[in-house]
């Protein structure tokens, strides 16, 4: 039984106010990290990290206008469009990920929303990857209730659908999909019986109030997401957000710590942007309660620290790979 299963659940709340969350952000850094680490230890082994690998199974050409995304067909980023990968290529990548220590295999497709015929193809990918003994995760855009049920029938464990930012800042980032659209997909995923992977992106020009607003939305969902990816914006030339001022690393660590306090039993994942983080910054994030990472050379289309570099960092910090996914 995991530490999370043994931990008390009476600190799980779904009624956080914006003022309470901003007060956490305002705490002295040492006090905030101490509180986050205390919460973390009640629910998890503090020296264990769950590892996932992400593969782009269909790249580029997305009709949406997400200002951070090089896969949008609206921006000239030099990204080559690729069709849906064949099944054998996906299975081969999953085998390689497992051999390097990954316990969850995530597959992402640049769609606004998949068609029913697409669902049948990716359902076979889920079944094959699942047969390797890996947990499965997908991010395919918006889902109908029927599509979510079909993916669950195929064995999909997790569905990723990020809220990206606060409801107030969201219109500055995306106009082609509403916040309500995203929440509706999360409802379909929950109703189908899948676990939810849902987080956001920081460093997009938002302020602290918006970071608090994002975490408030996540923490006040009817059930906390099982995985909460905290992405640091990777600036890609050609996208509208290229050239934004970089987020202060300490503010990023604060965001991780507040996420841990608000969602004590969730995996808080360091996702995009790790390639721009120093080892020391990542170490602070683990101290603040991050206990999951994406692992491998690519996150969809942006660079990620290589697996061997991650292993060396884990060894220096005395961290071990999670033997079982949460």
Coordinates of N, CA and C in Angstrom, one line a residue, residues 3 101 116 136 142 144 151 157 159-160 163 168 179 186 189 200 204 234-235 246 250 253-254 262 275 282 285 300:
X3 N 2.1 5.3 0.4 CA 2.0 6.3 1.5 C 0.7 7.1 1.3
X101 N 12.9 3.1 -17.3 CA 12.4 3.3 -16.0 C 11.0 4.0 -15.9
X116 N -14.5 10.2 -34.3 CA -14.7 8.8 -33.7 C -13.8 7.8 -34.4
X136 N -1.3 3.9 -18.9 CA -1.5 4.7 -20.1 C -2.1 6.0 -19.8
X142 N -10.5 17.9 -26.8 CA -11.8 17.8 -26.2 C -12.4 16.4 -26.6
X144 N -16.0 13.8 -26.3 CA -17.4 13.6 -25.9 C -17.5 12.6 -24.9
X151 N -12.4 5.1 -24.7 CA -11.0 5.1 -24.3 C -10.9 4.3 -23.0
X157 N -5.9 4.7 -18.6 CA -5.8 5.0 -17.1 C -6.0 6.4 -16.8
X159 N -6.4 10.6 -18.4 CA -6.5 11.5 -19.6 C -6.0 12.9 -19.1
X160 N -5.2 13.5 -20.0 CA -4.6 14.8 -19.7 C -5.4 15.9 -20.4
X163 N -6.1 23.0 -17.7 CA -6.8 24.3 -17.7 C -6.0 25.5 -18.2
X168 N -9.7 34.2 -15.6 CA -9.6 35.6 -16.0 C -8.5 35.8 -17.1
X179 N -13.1 28.0 -21.4 CA -12.8 27.4 -20.2 C -13.8 26.3 -19.9
X186 N -13.2 17.4 -18.7 CA -12.8 16.8 -17.5 C -14.0 16.0 -16.8
X189 N -14.4 12.7 -18.6 CA -13.3 11.8 -18.2 C -13.6 11.2 -16.9
X200 N -1.4 23.2 -15.5 CA -1.4 24.5 -16.3 C 0.0 24.9 -16.6
X204 N 3.5 32.7 -18.7 CA 2.9 33.2 -19.9 C 2.6 34.7 -19.9
X234 N 7.8 27.1 -22.4 CA 8.9 27.0 -23.3 C 8.7 27.9 -24.4
X235 N 9.5 28.9 -24.5 CA 9.2 30.0 -25.6 C 9.7 29.5 -26.9
X246 N 11.0 36.0 -18.7 CA 11.0 34.7 -18.0 C 10.5 34.8 -16.5
X250 N 12.2 31.4 -8.3 CA 11.7 31.2 -6.9 C 10.1 31.2 -7.0
X253 N 9.0 27.8 -7.9 CA 9.0 26.9 -6.8 C 7.9 27.2 -5.8
X254 N 7.6 28.4 -5.6 CA 6.4 28.8 -4.8 C 5.1 28.2 -5.4
X262 N -2.4 22.6 -1.5 CA -3.8 22.6 -1.9 C -4.3 21.2 -2.3
X275 N 14.0 21.6 -19.1 CA 15.3 21.8 -19.8 C 15.9 23.2 -19.5
X282 N 15.5 22.4 -9.7 CA 14.7 21.2 -9.7 C 14.7 20.6 -8.3
X285 N 12.2 22.3 -6.2 CA 10.9 21.8 -6.6 C 10.5 20.5 -5.9
X300 N 6.4 16.2 -26.4 CA 5.7 16.5 -27.7 C 6.7 17.0 -28.7

